[in-house]
Coordinates of N, CA and C in Angstrom, one line a residue:
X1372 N -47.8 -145.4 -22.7 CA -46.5 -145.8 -22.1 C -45.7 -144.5 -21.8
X1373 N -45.2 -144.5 -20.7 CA -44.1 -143.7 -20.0 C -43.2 -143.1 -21.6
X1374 N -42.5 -141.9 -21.5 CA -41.4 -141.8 -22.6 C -39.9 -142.0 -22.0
X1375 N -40.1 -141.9 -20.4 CA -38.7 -142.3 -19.9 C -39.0 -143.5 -18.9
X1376 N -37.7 -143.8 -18.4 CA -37.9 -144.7 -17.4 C -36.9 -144.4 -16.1
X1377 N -36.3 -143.5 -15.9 CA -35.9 -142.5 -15.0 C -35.9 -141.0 -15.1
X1378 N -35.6 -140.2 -14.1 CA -35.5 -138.9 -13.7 C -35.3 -137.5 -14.9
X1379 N -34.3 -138.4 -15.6 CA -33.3 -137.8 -16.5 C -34.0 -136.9 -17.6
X1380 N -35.4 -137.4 -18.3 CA -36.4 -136.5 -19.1 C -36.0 -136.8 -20.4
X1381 N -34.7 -137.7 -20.4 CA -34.2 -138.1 -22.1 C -35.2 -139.2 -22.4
X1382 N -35.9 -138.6 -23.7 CA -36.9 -140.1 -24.0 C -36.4 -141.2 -24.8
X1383 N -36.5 -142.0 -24.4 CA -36.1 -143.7 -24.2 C -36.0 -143.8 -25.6
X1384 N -36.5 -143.4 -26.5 CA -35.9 -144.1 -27.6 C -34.7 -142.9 -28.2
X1385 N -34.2 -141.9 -27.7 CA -33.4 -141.0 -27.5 C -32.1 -141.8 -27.5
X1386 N -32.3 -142.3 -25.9 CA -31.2 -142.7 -25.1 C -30.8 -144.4 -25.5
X1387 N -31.8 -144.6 -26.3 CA -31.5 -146.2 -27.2 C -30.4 -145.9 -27.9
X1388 N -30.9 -145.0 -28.9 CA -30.3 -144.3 -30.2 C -28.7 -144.1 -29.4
X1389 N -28.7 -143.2 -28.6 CA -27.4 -142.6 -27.7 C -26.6 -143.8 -27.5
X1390 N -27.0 -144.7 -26.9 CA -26.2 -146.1 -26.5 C -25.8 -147.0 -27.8
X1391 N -26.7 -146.9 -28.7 CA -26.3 -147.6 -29.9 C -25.2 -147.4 -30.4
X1392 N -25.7 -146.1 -30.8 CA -24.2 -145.0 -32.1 C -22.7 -145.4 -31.0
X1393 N -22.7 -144.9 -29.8 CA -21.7 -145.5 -29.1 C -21.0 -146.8 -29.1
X1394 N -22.7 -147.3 -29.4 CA -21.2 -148.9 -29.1 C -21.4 -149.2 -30.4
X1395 N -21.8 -149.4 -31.5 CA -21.7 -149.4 -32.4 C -20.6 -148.6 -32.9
X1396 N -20.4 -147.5 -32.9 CA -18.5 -146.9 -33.4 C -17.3 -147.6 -32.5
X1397 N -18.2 -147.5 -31.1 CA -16.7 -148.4 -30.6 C -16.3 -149.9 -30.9
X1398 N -17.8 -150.6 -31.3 CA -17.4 -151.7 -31.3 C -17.2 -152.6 -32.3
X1399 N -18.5 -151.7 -33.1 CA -19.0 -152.7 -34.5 C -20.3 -153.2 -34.4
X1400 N -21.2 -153.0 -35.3 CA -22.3 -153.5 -35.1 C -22.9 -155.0 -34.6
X1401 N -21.8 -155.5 -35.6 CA -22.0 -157.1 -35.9 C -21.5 -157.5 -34.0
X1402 N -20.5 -156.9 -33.6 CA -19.8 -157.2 -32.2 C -21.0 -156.7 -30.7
X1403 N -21.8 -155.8 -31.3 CA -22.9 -155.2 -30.0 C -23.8 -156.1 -30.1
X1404 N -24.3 -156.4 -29.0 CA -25.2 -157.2 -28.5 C -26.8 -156.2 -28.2
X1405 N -28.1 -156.9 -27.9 CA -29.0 -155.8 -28.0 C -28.8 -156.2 -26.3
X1406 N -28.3 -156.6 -25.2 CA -28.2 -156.7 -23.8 C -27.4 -155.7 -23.5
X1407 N -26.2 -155.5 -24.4 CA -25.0 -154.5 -24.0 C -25.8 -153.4 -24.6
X1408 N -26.6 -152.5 -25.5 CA -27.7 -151.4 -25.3 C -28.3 -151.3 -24.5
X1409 N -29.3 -152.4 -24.2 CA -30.1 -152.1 -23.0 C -29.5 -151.7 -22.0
X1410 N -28.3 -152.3 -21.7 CA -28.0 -151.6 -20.2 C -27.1 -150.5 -19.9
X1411 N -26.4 -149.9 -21.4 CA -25.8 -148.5 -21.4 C -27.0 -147.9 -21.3
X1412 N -28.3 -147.8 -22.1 CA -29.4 -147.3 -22.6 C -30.0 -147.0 -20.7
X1413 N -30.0 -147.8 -20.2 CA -30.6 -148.0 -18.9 C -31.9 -148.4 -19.1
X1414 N -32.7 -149.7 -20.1 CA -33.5 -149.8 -20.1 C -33.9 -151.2 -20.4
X1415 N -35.0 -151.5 -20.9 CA -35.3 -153.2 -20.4 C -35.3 -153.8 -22.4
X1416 N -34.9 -155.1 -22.4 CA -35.3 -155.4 -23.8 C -37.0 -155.0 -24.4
X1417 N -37.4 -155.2 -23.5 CA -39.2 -154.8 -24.0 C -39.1 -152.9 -24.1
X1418 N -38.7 -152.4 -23.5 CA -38.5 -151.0 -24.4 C -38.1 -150.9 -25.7
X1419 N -36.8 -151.6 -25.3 CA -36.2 -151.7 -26.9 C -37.1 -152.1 -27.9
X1420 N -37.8 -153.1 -27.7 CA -38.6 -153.7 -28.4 C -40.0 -153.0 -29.0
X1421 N -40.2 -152.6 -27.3 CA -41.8 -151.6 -28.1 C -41.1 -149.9 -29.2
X1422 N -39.9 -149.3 -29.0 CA -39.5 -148.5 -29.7 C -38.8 -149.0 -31.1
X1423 N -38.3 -150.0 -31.2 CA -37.8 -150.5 -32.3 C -37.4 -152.1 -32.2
X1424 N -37.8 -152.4 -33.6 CA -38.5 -154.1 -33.5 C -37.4 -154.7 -33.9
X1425 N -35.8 -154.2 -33.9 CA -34.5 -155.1 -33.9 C -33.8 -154.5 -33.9
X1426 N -32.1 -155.1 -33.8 CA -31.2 -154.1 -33.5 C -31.3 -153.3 -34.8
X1427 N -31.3 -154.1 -36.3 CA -31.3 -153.7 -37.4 C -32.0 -152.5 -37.5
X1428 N -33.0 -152.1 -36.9 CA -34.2 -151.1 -36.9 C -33.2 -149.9 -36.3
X1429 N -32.7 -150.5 -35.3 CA -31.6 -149.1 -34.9 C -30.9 -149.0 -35.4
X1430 N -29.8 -149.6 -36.3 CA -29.0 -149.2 -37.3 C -29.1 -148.7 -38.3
X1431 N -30.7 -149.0 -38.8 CA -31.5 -147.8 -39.7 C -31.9 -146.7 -39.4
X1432 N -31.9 -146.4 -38.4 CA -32.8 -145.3 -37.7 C -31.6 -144.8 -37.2
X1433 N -29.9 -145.0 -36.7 CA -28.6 -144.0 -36.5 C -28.5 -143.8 -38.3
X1434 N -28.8 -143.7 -38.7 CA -28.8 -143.3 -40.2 C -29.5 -142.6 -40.5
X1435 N -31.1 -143.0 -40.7 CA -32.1 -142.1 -41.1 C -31.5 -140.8 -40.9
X1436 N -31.7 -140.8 -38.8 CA -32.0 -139.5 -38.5 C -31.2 -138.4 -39.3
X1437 N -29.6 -139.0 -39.5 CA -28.7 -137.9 -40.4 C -29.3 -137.3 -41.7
X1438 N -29.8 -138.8 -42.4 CA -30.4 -137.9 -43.8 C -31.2 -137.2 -43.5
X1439 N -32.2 -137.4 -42.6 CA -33.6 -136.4 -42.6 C -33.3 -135.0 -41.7
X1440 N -32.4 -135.2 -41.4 CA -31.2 -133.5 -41.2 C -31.2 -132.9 -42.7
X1441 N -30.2 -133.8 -43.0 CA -29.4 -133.6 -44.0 C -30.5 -132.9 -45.3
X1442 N -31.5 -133.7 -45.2 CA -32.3 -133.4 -46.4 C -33.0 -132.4 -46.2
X1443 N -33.6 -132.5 -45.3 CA -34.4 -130.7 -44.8 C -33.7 -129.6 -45.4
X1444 N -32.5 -129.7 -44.5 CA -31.0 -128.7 -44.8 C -31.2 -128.3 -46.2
X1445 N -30.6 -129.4 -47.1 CA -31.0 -129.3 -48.3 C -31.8 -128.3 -48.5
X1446 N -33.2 -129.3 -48.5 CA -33.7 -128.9 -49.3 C -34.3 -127.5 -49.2
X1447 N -34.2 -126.7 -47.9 CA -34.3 -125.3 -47.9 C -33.1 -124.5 -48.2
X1448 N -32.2 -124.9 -48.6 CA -30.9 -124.2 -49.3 C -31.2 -124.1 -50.8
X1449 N -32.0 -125.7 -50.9 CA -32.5 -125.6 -52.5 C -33.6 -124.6 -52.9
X1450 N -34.5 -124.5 -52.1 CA -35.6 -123.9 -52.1 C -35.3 -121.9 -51.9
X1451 N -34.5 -121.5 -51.3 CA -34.4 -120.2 -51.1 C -33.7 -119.5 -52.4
X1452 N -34.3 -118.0 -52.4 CA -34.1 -117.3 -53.2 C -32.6 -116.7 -53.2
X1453 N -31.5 -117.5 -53.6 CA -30.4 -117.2 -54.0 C -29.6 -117.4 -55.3
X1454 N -28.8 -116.7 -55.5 CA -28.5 -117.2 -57.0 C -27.6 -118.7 -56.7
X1455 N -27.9 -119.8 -58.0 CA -27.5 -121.2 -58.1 C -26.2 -121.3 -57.8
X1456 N -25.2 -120.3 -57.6 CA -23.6 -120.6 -57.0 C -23.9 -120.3 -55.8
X1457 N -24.5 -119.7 -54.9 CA -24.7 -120.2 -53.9 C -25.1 -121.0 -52.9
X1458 N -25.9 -121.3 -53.9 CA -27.0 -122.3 -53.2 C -26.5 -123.5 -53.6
X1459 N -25.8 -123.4 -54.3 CA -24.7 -125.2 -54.5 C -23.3 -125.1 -53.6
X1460 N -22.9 -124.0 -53.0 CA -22.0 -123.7 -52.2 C -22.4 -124.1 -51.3
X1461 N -23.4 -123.5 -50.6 CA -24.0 -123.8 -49.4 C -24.2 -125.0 -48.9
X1462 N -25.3 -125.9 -50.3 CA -25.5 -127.5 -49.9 C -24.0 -128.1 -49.8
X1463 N -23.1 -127.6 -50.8 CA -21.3 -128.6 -50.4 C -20.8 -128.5 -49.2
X1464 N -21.1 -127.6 -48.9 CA -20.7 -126.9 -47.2 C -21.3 -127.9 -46.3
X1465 N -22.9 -127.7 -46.5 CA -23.9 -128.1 -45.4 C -23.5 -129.5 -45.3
X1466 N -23.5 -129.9 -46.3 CA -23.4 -132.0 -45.9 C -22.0 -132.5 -45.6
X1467 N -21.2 -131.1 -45.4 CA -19.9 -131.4 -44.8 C -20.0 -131.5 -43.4
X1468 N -20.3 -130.5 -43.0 CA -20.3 -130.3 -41.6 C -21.6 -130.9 -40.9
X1469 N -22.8 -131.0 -41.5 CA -23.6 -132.0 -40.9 C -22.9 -133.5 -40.8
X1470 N -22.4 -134.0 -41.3 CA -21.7 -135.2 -41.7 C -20.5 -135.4 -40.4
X1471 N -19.9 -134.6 -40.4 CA -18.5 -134.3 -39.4 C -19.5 -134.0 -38.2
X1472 N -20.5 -133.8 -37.9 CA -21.3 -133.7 -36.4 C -22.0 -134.8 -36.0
X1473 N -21.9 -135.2 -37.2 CA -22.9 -137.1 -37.1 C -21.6 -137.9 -37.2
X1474 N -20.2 -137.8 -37.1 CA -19.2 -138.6 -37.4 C -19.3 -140.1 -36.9
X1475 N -19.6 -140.7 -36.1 CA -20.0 -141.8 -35.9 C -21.1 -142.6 -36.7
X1476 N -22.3 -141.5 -36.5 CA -23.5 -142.3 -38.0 C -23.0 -142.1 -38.6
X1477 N -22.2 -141.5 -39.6 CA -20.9 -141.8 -40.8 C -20.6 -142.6 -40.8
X1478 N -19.6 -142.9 -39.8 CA -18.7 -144.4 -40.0 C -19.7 -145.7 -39.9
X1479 N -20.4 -145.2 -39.1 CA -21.3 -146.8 -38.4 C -22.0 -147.4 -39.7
X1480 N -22.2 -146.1 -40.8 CA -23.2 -146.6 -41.9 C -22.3 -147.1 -42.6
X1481 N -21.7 -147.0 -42.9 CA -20.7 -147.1 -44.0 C -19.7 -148.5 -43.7
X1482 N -19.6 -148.3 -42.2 CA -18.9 -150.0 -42.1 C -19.9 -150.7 -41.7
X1483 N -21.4 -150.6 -41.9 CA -22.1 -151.8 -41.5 C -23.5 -151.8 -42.4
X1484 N -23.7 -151.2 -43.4 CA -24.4 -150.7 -44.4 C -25.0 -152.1 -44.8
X1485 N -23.8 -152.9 -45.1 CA -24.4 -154.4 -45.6 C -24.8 -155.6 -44.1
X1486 N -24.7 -154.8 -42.9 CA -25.6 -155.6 -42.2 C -27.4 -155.2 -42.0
X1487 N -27.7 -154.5 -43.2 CA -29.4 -154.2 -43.1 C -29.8 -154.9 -44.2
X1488 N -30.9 -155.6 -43.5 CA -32.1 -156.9 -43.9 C -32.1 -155.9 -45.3
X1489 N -32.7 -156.7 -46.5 CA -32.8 -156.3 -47.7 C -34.0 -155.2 -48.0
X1490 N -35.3 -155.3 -47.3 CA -36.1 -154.3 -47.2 C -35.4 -152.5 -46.7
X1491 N -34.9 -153.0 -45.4 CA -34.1 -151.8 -44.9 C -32.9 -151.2 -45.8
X1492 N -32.2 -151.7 -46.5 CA -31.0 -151.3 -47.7 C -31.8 -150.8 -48.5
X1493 N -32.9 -151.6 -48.9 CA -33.6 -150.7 -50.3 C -34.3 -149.1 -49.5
X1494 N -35.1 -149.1 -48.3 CA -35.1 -147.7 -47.8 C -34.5 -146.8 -48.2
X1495 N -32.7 -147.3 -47.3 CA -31.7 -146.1 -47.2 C -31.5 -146.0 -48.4
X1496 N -31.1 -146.6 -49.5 CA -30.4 -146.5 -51.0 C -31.7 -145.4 -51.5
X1497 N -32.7 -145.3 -51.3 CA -34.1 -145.1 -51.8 C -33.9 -143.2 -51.3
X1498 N -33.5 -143.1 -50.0 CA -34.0 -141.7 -49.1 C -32.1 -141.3 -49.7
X1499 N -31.1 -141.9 -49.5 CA -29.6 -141.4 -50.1 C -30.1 -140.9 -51.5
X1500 N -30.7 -141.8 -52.8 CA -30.8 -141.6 -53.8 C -31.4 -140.1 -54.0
X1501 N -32.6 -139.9 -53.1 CA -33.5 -138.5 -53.5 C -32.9 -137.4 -52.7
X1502 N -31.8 -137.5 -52.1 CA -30.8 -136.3 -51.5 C -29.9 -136.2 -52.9
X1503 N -29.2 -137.2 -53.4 CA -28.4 -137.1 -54.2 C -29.2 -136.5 -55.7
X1504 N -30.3 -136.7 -56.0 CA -30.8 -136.4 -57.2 C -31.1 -134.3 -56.5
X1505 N -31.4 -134.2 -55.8 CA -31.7 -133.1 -55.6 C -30.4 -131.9 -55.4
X1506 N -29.5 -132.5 -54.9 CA -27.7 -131.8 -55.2 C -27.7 -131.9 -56.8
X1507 N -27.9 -132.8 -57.6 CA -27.5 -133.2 -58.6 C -28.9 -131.9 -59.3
X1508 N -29.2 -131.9 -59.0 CA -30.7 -130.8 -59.9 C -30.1 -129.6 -59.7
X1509 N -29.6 -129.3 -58.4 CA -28.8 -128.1 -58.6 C -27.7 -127.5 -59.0
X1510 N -27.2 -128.3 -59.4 CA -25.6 -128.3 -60.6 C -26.2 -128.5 -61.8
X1511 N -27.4 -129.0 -62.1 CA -28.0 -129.1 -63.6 C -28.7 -127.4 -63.7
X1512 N -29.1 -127.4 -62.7 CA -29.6 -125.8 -63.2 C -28.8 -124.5 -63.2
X1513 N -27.4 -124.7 -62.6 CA -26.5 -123.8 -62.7 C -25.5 -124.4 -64.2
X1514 N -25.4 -125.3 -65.0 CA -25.2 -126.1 -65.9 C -26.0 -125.4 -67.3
X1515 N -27.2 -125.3 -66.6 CA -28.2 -125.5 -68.0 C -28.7 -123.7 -67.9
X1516 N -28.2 -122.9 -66.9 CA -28.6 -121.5 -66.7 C -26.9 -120.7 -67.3
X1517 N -25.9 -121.5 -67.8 CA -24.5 -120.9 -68.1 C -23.6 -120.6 -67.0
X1518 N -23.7 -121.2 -65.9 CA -23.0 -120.3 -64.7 C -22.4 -121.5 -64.5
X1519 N -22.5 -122.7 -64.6 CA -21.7 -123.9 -64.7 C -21.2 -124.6 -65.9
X1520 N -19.9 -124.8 -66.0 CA -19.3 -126.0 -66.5 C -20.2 -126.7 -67.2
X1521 N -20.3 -127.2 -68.3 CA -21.2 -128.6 -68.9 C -20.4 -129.5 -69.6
X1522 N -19.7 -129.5 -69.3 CA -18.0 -130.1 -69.8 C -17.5 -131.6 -68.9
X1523 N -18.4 -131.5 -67.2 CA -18.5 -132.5 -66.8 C -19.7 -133.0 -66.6
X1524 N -20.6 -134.2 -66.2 CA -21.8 -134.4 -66.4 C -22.4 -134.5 -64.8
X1525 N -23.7 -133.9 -64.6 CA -23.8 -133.5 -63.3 C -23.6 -134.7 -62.0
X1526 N -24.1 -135.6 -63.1 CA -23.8 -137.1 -62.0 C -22.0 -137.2 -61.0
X1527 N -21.5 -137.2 -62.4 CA -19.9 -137.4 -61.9 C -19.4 -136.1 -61.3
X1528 N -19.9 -135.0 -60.8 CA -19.8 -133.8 -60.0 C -20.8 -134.3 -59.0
X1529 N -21.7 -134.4 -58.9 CA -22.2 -135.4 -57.8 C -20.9 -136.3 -56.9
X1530 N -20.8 -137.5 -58.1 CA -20.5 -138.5 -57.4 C -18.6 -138.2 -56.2
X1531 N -18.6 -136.9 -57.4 CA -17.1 -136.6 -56.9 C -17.0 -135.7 -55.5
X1532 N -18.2 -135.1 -55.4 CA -18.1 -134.5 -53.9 C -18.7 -135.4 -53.1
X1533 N -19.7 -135.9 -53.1 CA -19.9 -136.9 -52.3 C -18.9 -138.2 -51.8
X1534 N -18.0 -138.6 -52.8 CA -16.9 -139.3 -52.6 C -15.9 -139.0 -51.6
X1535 N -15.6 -137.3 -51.1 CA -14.8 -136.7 -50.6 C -15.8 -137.1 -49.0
X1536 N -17.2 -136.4 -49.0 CA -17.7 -136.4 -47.7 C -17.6 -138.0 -47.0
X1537 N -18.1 -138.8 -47.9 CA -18.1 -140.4 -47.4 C -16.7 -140.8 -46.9
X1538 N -15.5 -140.1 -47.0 CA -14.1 -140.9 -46.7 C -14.2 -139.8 -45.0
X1539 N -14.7 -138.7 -44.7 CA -14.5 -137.8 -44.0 C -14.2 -138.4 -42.8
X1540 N -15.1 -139.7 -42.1 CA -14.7 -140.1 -41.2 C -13.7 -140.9 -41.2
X1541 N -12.7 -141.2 -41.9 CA -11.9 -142.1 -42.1 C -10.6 -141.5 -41.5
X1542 N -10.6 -139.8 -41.9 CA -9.8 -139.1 -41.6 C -9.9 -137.8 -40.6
X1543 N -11.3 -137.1 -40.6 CA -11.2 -136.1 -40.2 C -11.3 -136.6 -38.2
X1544 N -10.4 -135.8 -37.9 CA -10.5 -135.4 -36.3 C -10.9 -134.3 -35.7
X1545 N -11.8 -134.6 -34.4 CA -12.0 -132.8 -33.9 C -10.7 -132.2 -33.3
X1546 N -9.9 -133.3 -32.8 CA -8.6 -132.3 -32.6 C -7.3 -131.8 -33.8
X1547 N -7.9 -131.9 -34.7 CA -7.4 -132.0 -35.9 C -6.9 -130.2 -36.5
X1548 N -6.7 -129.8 -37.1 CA -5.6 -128.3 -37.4 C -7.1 -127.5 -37.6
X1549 N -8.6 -128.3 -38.4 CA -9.3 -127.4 -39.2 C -11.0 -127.9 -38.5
X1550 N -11.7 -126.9 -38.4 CA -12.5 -127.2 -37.9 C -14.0 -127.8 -38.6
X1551 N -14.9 -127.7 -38.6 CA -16.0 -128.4 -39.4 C -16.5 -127.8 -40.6
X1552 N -16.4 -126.3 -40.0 CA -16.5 -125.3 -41.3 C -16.0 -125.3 -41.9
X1553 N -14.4 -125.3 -41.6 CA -13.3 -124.6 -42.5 C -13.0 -125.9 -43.5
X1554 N -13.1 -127.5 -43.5 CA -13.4 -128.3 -43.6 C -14.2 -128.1 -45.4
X1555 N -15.2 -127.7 -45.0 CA -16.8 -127.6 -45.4 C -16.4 -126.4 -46.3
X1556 N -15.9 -125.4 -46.0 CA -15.5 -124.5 -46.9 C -14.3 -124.9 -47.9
X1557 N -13.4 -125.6 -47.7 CA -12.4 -125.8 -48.7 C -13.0 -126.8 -49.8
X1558 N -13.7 -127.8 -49.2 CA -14.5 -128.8 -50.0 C -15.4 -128.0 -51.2
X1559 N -16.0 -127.2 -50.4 CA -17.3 -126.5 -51.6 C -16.2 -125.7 -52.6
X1560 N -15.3 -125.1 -52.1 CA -14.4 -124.0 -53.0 C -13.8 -124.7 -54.0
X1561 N -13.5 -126.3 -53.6 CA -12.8 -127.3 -54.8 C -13.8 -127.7 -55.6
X1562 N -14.7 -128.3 -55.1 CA -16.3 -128.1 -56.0 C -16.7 -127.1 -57.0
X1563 N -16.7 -125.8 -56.2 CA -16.9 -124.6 -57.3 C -16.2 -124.5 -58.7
X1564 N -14.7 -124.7 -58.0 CA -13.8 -124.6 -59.0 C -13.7 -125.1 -60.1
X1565 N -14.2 -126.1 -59.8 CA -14.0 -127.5 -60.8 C -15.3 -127.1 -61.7
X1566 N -16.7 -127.0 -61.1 CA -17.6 -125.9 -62.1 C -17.6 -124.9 -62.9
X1567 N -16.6 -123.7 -62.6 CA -16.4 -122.8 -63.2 C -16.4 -123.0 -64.7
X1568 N -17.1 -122.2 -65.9 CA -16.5 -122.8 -66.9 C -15.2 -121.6 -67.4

């Protein structure tokens, strides 16, 4: 099968994805129709269909694709030879501003999280969980190597930075005083801090 269905060279399940995240932030998931995709998308319900087998499938998949950013990112921040305060700086940083670049699969997850079929929830909870255990391994090894705090327990330093990035779309704007980085940098420095022993 073709990967487009016009001139343009964006492949069709690209330009699904594109039409989705759109009306889904503008509209609400539960409020988009799979007719109102198809035809921002410029494409037929049987595309839709042969790329992804429900709307629900694309509301997992404006998701996925973030974490499977997100996790890469990670996990070569986790993986490179730097000493453990940086490389826990860097991941606080990173899932800021990946986060604020995905700001719509932000919000869309998060206000429509409980419209995915029960198999699809257990996925995301499943692929969220092994991003968060792997942040969380790296505050245990700056913890357990003396260069961190053990005074709080890695989970609730976990749960407390991530609490800040999940409200991010609630508040942050691009026309806003601070930019994605600078964002990303104050977050990790409050993080740090709060580690320091």
């Amino acid at each position: 099968m073709a990967r487009t269905t016009d001139g343009d060279g964006t492949p069709v399940p690209q330009r699904l994805l594109a039409a989705a995240t759109r009306l889904f932030a503008d509209h609400g998931y539960d409020r988009t129709s799979v007719q109102e995709i198809v035809e921002a998308a410029g494409v037929t319900k049987g595309a839709l269909y042969h790329y992804f087998g429900s709307k629900d499938d694309l509301l997992h998949e404006v998701y996925a694709r973030m974490l499977r950013v997100q996790q890469e990112r990670l996990d070569a921040i986790a993986d490179a030879d730097a000493p453990v305060e940086r490389r826990v700086r860097d991941a606080a940083a990173d899932v800021v501003v990946t986060t604020i670049d995905n700001l719509d699969d932000a919000s869309i997850f998060f206000r429509s999280m409980h419209h995915l079929g029960p198999e699809k929830n257990k996925q995301v909870r499943a692929e969220r969980r092994r991003y968060h255990e792997r942040f969380r391994a790296l505050i245990e090894e700056g913890q357990e190597s003396g260069v961190f705090s053990t005074a709080t327990p890695a989970d609730l330093v976990v749960d407390y930075h991530f609490g800040s990035v999940h409200h991010l779309s609630t508040w942050y704007s691009p026309e806003g005083p601070l930019t994605p980085q600078q964002v990303a940098d104050h977050l990790a420095d409050l993080l740090l801090r709060a580690l320091r022993p």
